[in-house]
Structures are given as structure tokens and as C-alpha cells.
Amino acid sequence: MDSNKNEIDHVLKQAEVGFQFLQQSDVIERAELMYAIATEIETLDEILIETAHLETALPLARLQGEKARTVNQWRRYADAVKTGLYSEARIDRDPNGQFDLRKYNKGLGPVVVFGASNFPFAFSTAGGDTASAIGAGCSVIVKAHPAHLKTSQLMADAIQRAISKYGAPDGVFSHVISDSFTIGQQLVSHKLVKAVAFTGSFRGGKALFDLAQSRPDPIPVFAEMGSVNPIFLLSDYLTNNLEAFAKQYIGSLLLGVGQFCTNPGVLVGFSGEQLDRLKLALKNELKSASTGKMLHTGILESYNRLKSEMVQYEGVGILEEGQDNTPGEFAQALLVEAQATQVLTNPKLLEEVFGPFGLVISCSDQAEMKALLEQLDGQITITFAASEKDIRECTELFAIAQDKCGRLLFQGMPTGVEVQYAMQHGGPFPATTDPRFTSVGPDAVKRFIRPISFQNWPNEFLPKELQDGNPLQIDRLINQQWTKA
Amino acid sequence: MDSNKNEIDHVLKQAEVGFQFLQQSDVIERAELMYAIATEIETLDEILIETAHLETALPLARLQGEKARTVNQWRRYADAVKTGLYSEARIDRDPNGQFDLRKYNKGLGPVVVFGASNFPFAFSTAGGDTASAIGAGCSVIVKAHPAHLKTSQLMADAIQRAISKYGAPDGVFSHVISDSFTIGQQLVSHKLVKAVAFTGSFRGGKALFDLAQSRPDPIPVFAEMGSVNPIFLLSDYLTNNLEAFAKQYIGSLLLGVGQFCTNPGVLVGFSGEQLDRLKLALKNELKSASTGKMLHTGILESYNRLKSEMVQYEGVGILEEGQDNTPGEFAQALLVEAQATQVLTNPKLLEEVFGPFGLVISCSDQAEMKALLEQLDGQITITFAASEKDIRECTELFAIAQDKCGRLLFQGMPTGVEVQYAMQHGGPFPATTDPRFTSVGPDAVKRFIRPISFQNWPNEFLPKELQDGNPLQIDRLINQQWTKA
């Protein structure tokens, strides 16, 4: 569908019909629809992979993997929805018959999804936001990402085929294609829209957030806007792992040409001979590593601009540049260094440079490292490259870090995000607009629900999730006890 | 404490220390602190009741009941916190040892609470917002309600005594007294504050919401701003219950001089002989009923102003006025009537008049009733005065109502709010700023938490909620299975 302003109203009216349809479904029926969508996506042939490859420059193997992950997301989220976990059914009956109160979570309403360019499958049209919104019982309107319109169309077609076979109305999923920036604004401002999911830049996410909060009726915006994912290097760990760490770090920094929101853009260590040796090891690793083509020229241009701004700040020195530098095509990796004292006076140095860019910060002591941690904005991840002994000696840093991120790692690298219940992909502002929710893992469904209580209703009018006899056999909290009875 | 601008920083620094203390506590330790606070409040003698009676004009018996409810809230929320329900512990371990991911909910940070004037105990200084925030592991800063400062101080003293006996730092709970409107703004704008809870007027709540969203780092605001709680009268039900309904309705309308956020300010029925008879019955009930003194002169003035505006709108007719009309003291109840066609063209008629004011709206048919329901703003409650037969004949109204409210009643009156898991006290904007949460019942704790994932951490550094062996014996979702193991 090619959209213009007049069509938005029509799209939203259809989406409202789709929402009402999903509201009448129970969690088991909704899970069936999600499994059907998963199968339809799984069935898509090589044309999907080739189309995405041409549009995003992402390698074929990576896209094959991402397709499998996307299918898996639909299935895992459906598994979770089906158990009733997100229904949170609660029944309280007064023993004297004064009240019969039953509460469960329903969908918020139509949800607008703005996909990410760096995950054309798993975080775009048919990605985690769409899957979790439908799992919550919400209809979805996807604004196709302009950088992979054909891929988006193939995915939208697959979802729509599954919806049609299932017998659901078209409005359960709508696909809006438009070059116009204002279409996105119109969608977010539309009175029938009840929530927004976005993955992308801080500027884009914050603009949508502000727009949604200035509506006559503000609505939630779940914008995942990235972060620098700092790694704190502690001494005892580095003593035995210096070379391995350098290898692992450069691998993580260059993975996917640095185009991950969990890319570890900042390393923080203690000045001295050990950090000097690490810098040498990092230089050696970077020299021999190659990166690749970025997703699109806009991202490359932005990367080059931010990079050149960084090296012009006072106190920033170049450590090493990467191999690839075909102009206008490939991203050249860059590792720079600075003293913590510089960073503490120039917060710009802690802003994200989306791409294979790393900054190594030297602290003179633990107090300076603490000051730096305190100055940090919210992050998706923080990693301690540390031994157990190291952590025991810096419990204060460990405590502060917990208020600064959504996921805290002991060793390892932040890139690589598991689609699991225990995953938190989010973090305090400005990593996201709402640290109370995750955009990865089945818990992503929670973003799109709200509770409603039914008081004294006869059984026949209640949603199945709350009916006597528990026809869906979900876990429910009845008179303060969890039971399937 | 008498506050000025320079002291806010000090209060917040203390609150941050209190927050860090609570973060180090586990759910069982936190529940112990809550039980201790409950006992300290329970121990308060008649001076509390008398002070509150003098400050709010609420009857002694009502205040005794509200005190018991307040104590009960602390205990019930502590019971819930202790089970780990709000920790939502999730552990996912890769069978191949690639990852060990553990997630739980931690407190957001210091929370500012603005209490309500109409519940000086249960929704003010030591009320549900404070109890649920501390249950979530957040420290609390209460801005004392200017209409009951002495009551607020007695409650604050009780909380602080319990905190001190427990050995927790003062900053777990702070009490700010100030006439200045800007102190509230400064609190909401302070960078260490992470959430706000408010109960009161739309104007007040929306102003705090806007302020919080315009911070460099926006924070959640849970403002409960009231609603008109419409009752939809259906014919079959009224046939057998007309007199009883009239009695029940006037009782609910006048309860607490109409000063409840669940006060049923709007009745919607079908024009005709039945509704005419109901109006007569309502008039008879109102004539013989007495109201009483309002909470403070500001509320009475506002009630009188809004009431006189209402009767001046086109098409609004006076049905009956109540007995009490001692000028400047008592609120005179008022029942008015209008045609749905008038209401559909003048949305002002659906705005709340806080106090014993009711509007009876006549619809010519079901289509008009549907149009009215669709025009409704978000409500805390919607009630169907209906029989089962009635509901079967208006399933569309029933479906729409679910998107318009937090609690949906079959028969009965919306006043009377049970402190239960299954209670939803909230509703779509403008009833609240966030319909995804409740401010009554243990689930109120959910407003003040956010998840954090720990990846590959040795057991000793994990919070007890996530440690091997489950030392707190809470329910946890381990590799997709709920278990206490």
C-alpha cells in the first residue's frame, strides 16, 4: 500500500477492527495465529534472503541466522502467551459474597511499529515488536523501514497470508509505505493508536516520544535508542587474560560492522603498564581485522561525521585505524584513547558513534572510575572484565552499575542477545525511553497490555482467562494462591 | 521538616542513600520493614483520629476504618512482596554453558508521593503509594498535603520511628512540608527522582506529568485524576429493581459527601416512562437524604463553581437539590438531567464535578447510547445496571466499555474499592496518566520496579532472589518452568 495522509484514517479504522477481533480471542487462539505466522515466514524462500542482502549489505549467512531467530521469536512468544503468563489472571472472591473481583491483562489497542535498519527481519516488519504486540492482543501498523522496503513487503505479505488463512480481519496487521516523514508523525498522533515501538537513533526515538507525550491523551512509546555499552577493565582479570580479551574485544567491536545496539564502544581501565600493553594488543588485533559495508550510505555518512568530531575533541588521540577504507562503501574502524579527566569534562565523548568505533579511557584510580560510572547515561549493557577478586574489591562500582543499565555482564562481550525470559534488552534513559520493559524475549509482550477488573460478572460474559473451571488451564492467582484449579 | 529550595538537594541525597539501602535488602527483609511500619501506625492513638477529623471534617468512624485499611495495606503489600511475586525472577541457563542469564525486578529509585486530600490515611503520607514504593525497594519523599499537615506529620513520625528501630537510614522516607507550589516542581524535576505518584485533580496531575516528561530524562508519573464513573441503565434490569436502584444510587452518590474518585456522577438510560419513574424515585431519595461538610473550603468552592457552570449549559435541567445548604460549610447535593443529543455536542457535560453531583442522561435508543459510550473519556469504573438478558442484547456496548475503563461492574455501585490482587484502580487517560498500573491492591508495587539481567555472574554477587539454591524460597521461572527448586 502506498500511503498518503488521507489513507491513515482508513488504516487505523481497519486496525481498530483487527484489535477488536484479537480482543475476542483467548491466549490459546492468539498463540495459534502466531504459530501460523511463524510457519509462513519460515516458508519464505531464498528470494527473501537475497532481497535483504541487496538492500542491507548484510551477509547471507547472517541473514539466514536472523530469519531463523525471527521465526523462533514468534514461536517462543506464542509459547509464553499460551501459558497465560501475561494474562496475570487474578480472582478474589469474598467469602461473605460481598464481591467477586477478577482481573486480567488485555491489549492496549493498535500499536505502531517502526523497525530497525540493522535487523531487517528480527527487529523490523515481522520482528519482536510486531510479534509481542500481537501476542498481547494488539493489532499492528508497521511503518516500513525506507532502507529495506522490498524485504519489508515480503515479510508483510507473509504475515498477511497467515492472517487471511487464519480467518482474521486484515486490520490485525497493516503495512504502511511512505517516503514522507509526516506519515510517521500522523500515525503516532492518531487517536486510535495506543502505543508505539521504535528501534533506532536517539533523535528519532526522542522525537516520537515527545510527540506521543504531547497528544491530548499521552500514550507509551518504547524506543530503543542505543548506548555505548562500556566495559570496565579490572586489574586482576587482565593479568591473566590480556591477549584473549584484546582479541575478543576487537571481534565484538567489529561484529556486523559495529552496527549493534550492544556494540562495546567504550573501554575503561586504569592507567599504567598493563593498560599500555592492552592498547598494543588491541592495535595489533585491529590492524589485521577487516570490517565491511555498512547498511546504507546514510549510516556510513553519519558514522564518518561522528568519528571525525570525536578525534577533534581535546585530549582524544588515535590509537589505530582499521583496514577497510574504500571511500563511500566500507566503514573504517577506529580506536581512540582519552584520559578520564577529559571525559569527565566533556560528556560528548560518551555519546554513541554507531559503527566500529571504540574509545579507551584511562582512569588514574578507582575514585576516577567511580566518577566516570556516575556520569554515565543509562546503558543497555555494562560489562565488568573482572575476576571475582576484582569485584570483591570494587563493590561500590558494582552497585552503581546496576542503576545504569538493563543488563550487567561478568566477563564476556555484550554483543549477542539471547531470546530468553531472563533477557533484559533495554536500560535507563537515554538507552531507551522506558527501562521498565524489554524489547527482546517473551517479556516484550508486557509492553502492550493493561489490566481490567470485572466485578460481579456472570461467568458467561467473562473472558475465558477468568471463567470458572479455568477452561484454558492457565495459572491463576485465586484468593492469593496460584492454581490451575 | 520545613523546606526551602536549598534543602531539596539534601533531601534527595538522603533519599538516594535510603534507596541504596533498600536495594541491598531482599524481599523478605523489606517485608519485615513494612510490617514494622504497619504496627507503628496501628499503635497511633486517638490523637491521630481526632487530628484528622479536625483537619478533614471526615467522620470519626470513617477515619477509624480508614486507619485499619491503611495498616492492612502495608501488611497485604508486604505479604505479596515477600512471595517474590514482583521480583519476577527468571533464570535461563544454556545447556551448552554458553550463557547463564538471570533477571529480576529492582526498585526504580527515589519516588515522590503527592497524597490525596480525600483519604488522609490510605492515600496520603502513609498510604498505598508509599507502601507500594517501599515494597518495590524505593525510598519515598512525601510532599505533605497542605489540607492535613498535622495528620501527615503524625503518620510521617510513625514511619520514621519504624525505620529507625529497624536500623534503616533516615532517607528511606522523607517528609517535605511547604506552602510553596514550586517545591513540588523542584522535586519532580530533580535528577535523583525516578518516579512520581499523585492522587488529585486533572489539572494538578497533568501538570506534574508534563513536567516529568519534559525533563532531560523523562520519568514515569502515576497520576490518578478521577472520572465520572458512568452507570448504564438497561431496561430489563430496571423493570424489577427500579426502587432499589434509586436508593442504592443516591446512597453511593452522597457517600463521603461525594468525595470519592469512584463517585457515580453520570447515569445513562433510555428515554421513556421507565426512566421518568426512576427520576421520580431518585428525587424522592435525594430529598430526604443529607450530605455533610466537605474536606476543605477550596473543594467546596470548586464544587459550587462547577455545579453552577453545569446548570447553565444548554439543555441541562435541575431534577432535585439536596437538603444541606449551610452556606460556606456543607455541600448541597444536586441531580440534573440532559438529553444525550446535548451531551454529544457538549463534552463539558461529561467532566467531573467532584462532590455529590449527578447527571441523568436520556438516550433515544441503543445507537445513541453507543455514541455516548464512544465519546466517553477513560474512566476508573463503568457500571452496567443490567440483567444477564440486557447484556446479551447489547454485547457491543459491553465490548466498547472494556476499552474505556479500568474496572467494569455488573450491577452494584462503583464506590467501595477492595484492596485485593484482582482490583484495578486506574483507567485510560484522563482517569489516570497510565492505565497499565493500579494504585490499589498489592499490584500497585509494579509501578516502581524495573528489570535487570545478570549475565554469567558468580553466585555470591547475585541478589538473593537469583541465587542458586533459592535461599528466599520464592517462585522462579527457571528454563521456562515455574519452580521453588
Tab-separated table of C-alpha atoms in Angstrom, chain A residues 16 19-20 24 76 85-86 88 90-92 99 101-104 106-108 206 209-210 213 216-218 220 222 384 388 391-392 398-399 402-410 413 418 420-424 428-429 434-438 443 446-447 449-458 460-461 475 477 480 482, chain B residues 16 19-20 24 76 85-86 88 90-92 99 101-104 106-108 206 209-210 213 216-218 220 222 384 388 391-392 398-399 402-410 413 418 420-424 428-429 434-438 443 446-447 449-458 460-461 475 477 480 482:
chain	number	residue	atom	x	y	z
A	16	GLU	CA	-9.299	-1.000	15.310
A	19	PHE	CA	-7.805	-5.111	17.591
A	20	GLN	CA	-11.421	-5.883	18.479
A	24	GLN	CA	-12.321	-11.527	21.430
A	76	ARG	CA	8.719	-18.612	21.735
A	85	LEU	CA	1.847	-15.754	31.961
A	86	TYR	CA	0.999	-12.310	30.598
A	88	GLU	CA	-1.820	-12.436	35.052
A	90	ARG	CA	-6.311	-12.864	39.487
A	91	ILE	CA	-9.569	-13.847	41.129
A	92	ASP	CA	-10.637	-12.651	44.569
A	99	PHE	CA	-17.652	-9.138	45.900
A	101	LEU	CA	-13.389	-9.493	41.502
A	102	ARG	CA	-11.484	-10.866	38.510
A	103	LYS	CA	-8.643	-9.156	36.714
A	104	TYR	CA	-6.570	-9.987	33.653
A	106	LYS	CA	-5.943	-7.102	27.805
A	107	GLY	CA	-4.247	-5.489	24.813
A	108	LEU	CA	-3.750	-1.712	24.828
A	206	LYS	CA	13.036	11.039	21.320
A	209	PHE	CA	8.346	10.102	22.409
A	210	ASP	CA	7.829	13.869	22.706
A	213	GLN	CA	3.509	12.697	25.248
A	216	PRO	CA	-4.289	15.170	24.252
A	217	ASP	CA	-4.121	11.585	25.591
A	218	PRO	CA	-0.445	10.636	26.006
A	220	PRO	CA	3.509	4.886	25.827
A	222	PHE	CA	9.022	2.091	23.691
A	384	PHE	CA	32.928	-5.938	34.031
A	388	GLU	CA	35.805	-12.442	41.384
A	391	ILE	CA	34.539	-7.430	42.092
A	392	ARG	CA	35.064	-8.011	45.804
A	398	PHE	CA	29.160	-2.951	41.018
A	399	ALA	CA	26.252	-1.339	42.915
A	402	GLN	CA	23.101	-1.725	38.461
A	403	ASP	CA	21.349	1.648	38.346
A	404	LYS	CA	22.903	2.463	34.987
A	405	CYS	CA	21.991	-0.466	32.766
A	406	GLY	CA	19.472	-3.116	31.791
A	407	ARG	CA	21.969	-5.997	31.542
A	408	LEU	CA	25.117	-6.399	33.591
A	409	LEU	CA	27.790	-8.822	32.371
A	410	PHE	CA	30.554	-10.581	34.237
A	413	MET	CA	31.093	-9.313	25.447
A	418	GLU	CA	19.616	-14.293	23.803
A	420	GLN	CA	15.078	-15.741	26.649
A	421	TYR	CA	12.772	-14.906	29.542
A	422	ALA	CA	15.783	-13.755	31.564
A	423	MET	CA	16.938	-11.299	28.891
A	424	GLN	CA	16.595	-7.596	29.586
A	428	PRO	CA	17.609	3.677	31.710
A	429	PHE	CA	17.137	6.756	29.557
A	434	ASP	CA	11.265	3.184	29.255
A	435	PRO	CA	13.631	0.978	31.268
A	436	ARG	CA	10.683	-0.916	32.769
A	437	PHE	CA	10.366	-3.097	29.693
A	438	THR	CA	12.454	-5.283	27.415
A	443	ASP	CA	8.586	-10.451	28.342
A	446	LYS	CA	4.300	-6.882	28.657
A	447	ARG	CA	4.754	-3.577	26.863
A	449	ILE	CA	-1.031	-4.889	27.914
A	450	ARG	CA	-3.076	-3.288	30.654
A	451	PRO	CA	-5.248	-4.768	33.401
A	452	ILE	CA	-9.027	-4.642	33.588
A	453	SER	CA	-11.143	-5.823	36.539
A	454	PHE	CA	-14.539	-7.427	36.167
A	455	GLN	CA	-16.696	-7.085	39.271
A	456	ASN	CA	-19.555	-9.498	39.932
A	457	TRP	CA	-19.959	-10.595	36.295
A	458	PRO	CA	-21.825	-13.797	35.456
A	460	GLU	CA	-20.711	-16.382	30.525
A	461	PHE	CA	-19.628	-12.779	29.980
A	475	ASP	CA	-2.013	-20.433	36.106
A	477	LEU	CA	-3.871	-16.285	41.442
A	480	GLN	CA	-3.944	-15.299	46.963
A	482	TRP	CA	-1.519	-19.793	42.466
B	16	GLU	CA	19.419	8.118	47.401
B	19	PHE	CA	17.299	3.727	48.091
B	20	GLN	CA	20.724	2.094	48.039
B	24	GLN	CA	20.745	-4.214	49.277
B	76	ARG	CA	-1.036	-7.111	52.459
B	85	LEU	CA	5.697	-12.163	43.007
B	86	TYR	CA	7.040	-8.770	41.987
B	88	GLU	CA	9.606	-11.996	38.700
B	90	ARG	CA	13.778	-15.680	35.701
B	91	ILE	CA	16.803	-17.896	35.170
B	92	ASP	CA	17.857	-19.252	31.785
B	99	PHE	CA	25.217	-18.295	28.881
B	101	LEU	CA	21.138	-15.262	32.357
B	102	ARG	CA	19.210	-14.214	35.469
B	103	LYS	CA	16.707	-11.405	35.676
B	104	TYR	CA	14.699	-9.851	38.495
B	106	LYS	CA	14.722	-3.917	41.233
B	107	GLY	CA	13.412	-0.591	42.505
B	108	LEU	CA	13.400	2.380	40.134
B	206	LYS	CA	-1.381	16.627	34.191
B	209	PHE	CA	3.085	14.611	34.149
B	210	ASP	CA	4.079	17.273	31.614
B	213	GLN	CA	8.083	14.225	30.543
B	216	PRO	CA	16.191	15.733	30.137
B	217	ASP	CA	15.479	12.162	31.305
B	218	PRO	CA	11.687	11.640	31.414
B	220	PRO	CA	7.040	7.825	34.940
B	222	PHE	CA	1.294	7.713	38.074
B	384	PHE	CA	-23.923	-1.795	33.872
B	388	GLU	CA	-27.970	-11.007	32.007
B	391	ILE	CA	-26.091	-7.725	28.405
B	392	ARG	CA	-26.848	-10.402	25.821
B	398	PHE	CA	-20.122	-4.305	26.710
B	399	ALA	CA	-17.113	-4.621	24.349
B	402	GLN	CA	-13.842	-2.563	28.234
B	403	ASP	CA	-11.657	-0.123	26.319
B	404	LYS	CA	-12.916	2.812	28.358
B	405	CYS	CA	-12.308	1.799	31.964
B	406	GLY	CA	-10.114	0.022	34.481
B	407	ARG	CA	-12.952	-1.711	36.344
B	408	LEU	CA	-16.226	-2.894	34.852
B	409	LEU	CA	-19.138	-3.659	37.185
B	410	PHE	CA	-22.176	-5.811	36.684
B	413	MET	CA	-22.152	0.675	42.774
B	418	GLU	CA	-11.345	-3.629	47.665
B	420	GLN	CA	-7.179	-7.109	46.527
B	421	TYR	CA	-4.916	-8.574	43.858
B	422	ALA	CA	-7.842	-8.538	41.429
B	423	MET	CA	-8.544	-4.831	41.944
B	424	GLN	CA	-7.746	-2.455	39.116
B	428	PRO	CA	-7.369	5.083	30.423
B	429	PHE	CA	-6.396	8.742	30.221
B	434	ASP	CA	-1.015	5.390	32.940
B	435	PRO	CA	-3.765	2.735	32.631
B	436	ARG	CA	-1.161	-0.039	32.763
B	437	PHE	CA	-0.985	0.137	36.539
B	438	THR	CA	-3.239	0.151	39.579
B	443	ASP	CA	-0.129	-4.930	42.237
B	446	LYS	CA	4.578	-2.926	39.981
B	447	ARG	CA	4.642	0.802	39.316
B	449	ILE	CA	10.158	-1.628	39.570
B	450	ARG	CA	12.259	-2.352	36.522
B	451	PRO	CA	14.082	-5.499	35.394
B	452	ILE	CA	17.832	-6.020	35.339
B	453	SER	CA	19.618	-9.038	33.861
B	454	PHE	CA	22.792	-10.501	35.287
B	455	GLN	CA	24.829	-12.439	32.751
B	456	ASN	CA	27.316	-15.115	33.856
B	457	TRP	CA	27.733	-13.745	37.395
B	458	PRO	CA	29.201	-15.932	40.129
B	460	GLU	CA	28.000	-14.738	45.552
B	461	PHE	CA	27.404	-11.457	43.684
B	475	ASP	CA	8.692	-18.856	42.842
B	477	LEU	CA	10.834	-19.219	36.181
B	480	GLN	CA	10.763	-21.906	31.247
B	482	TRP	CA	7.979	-22.271	37.453
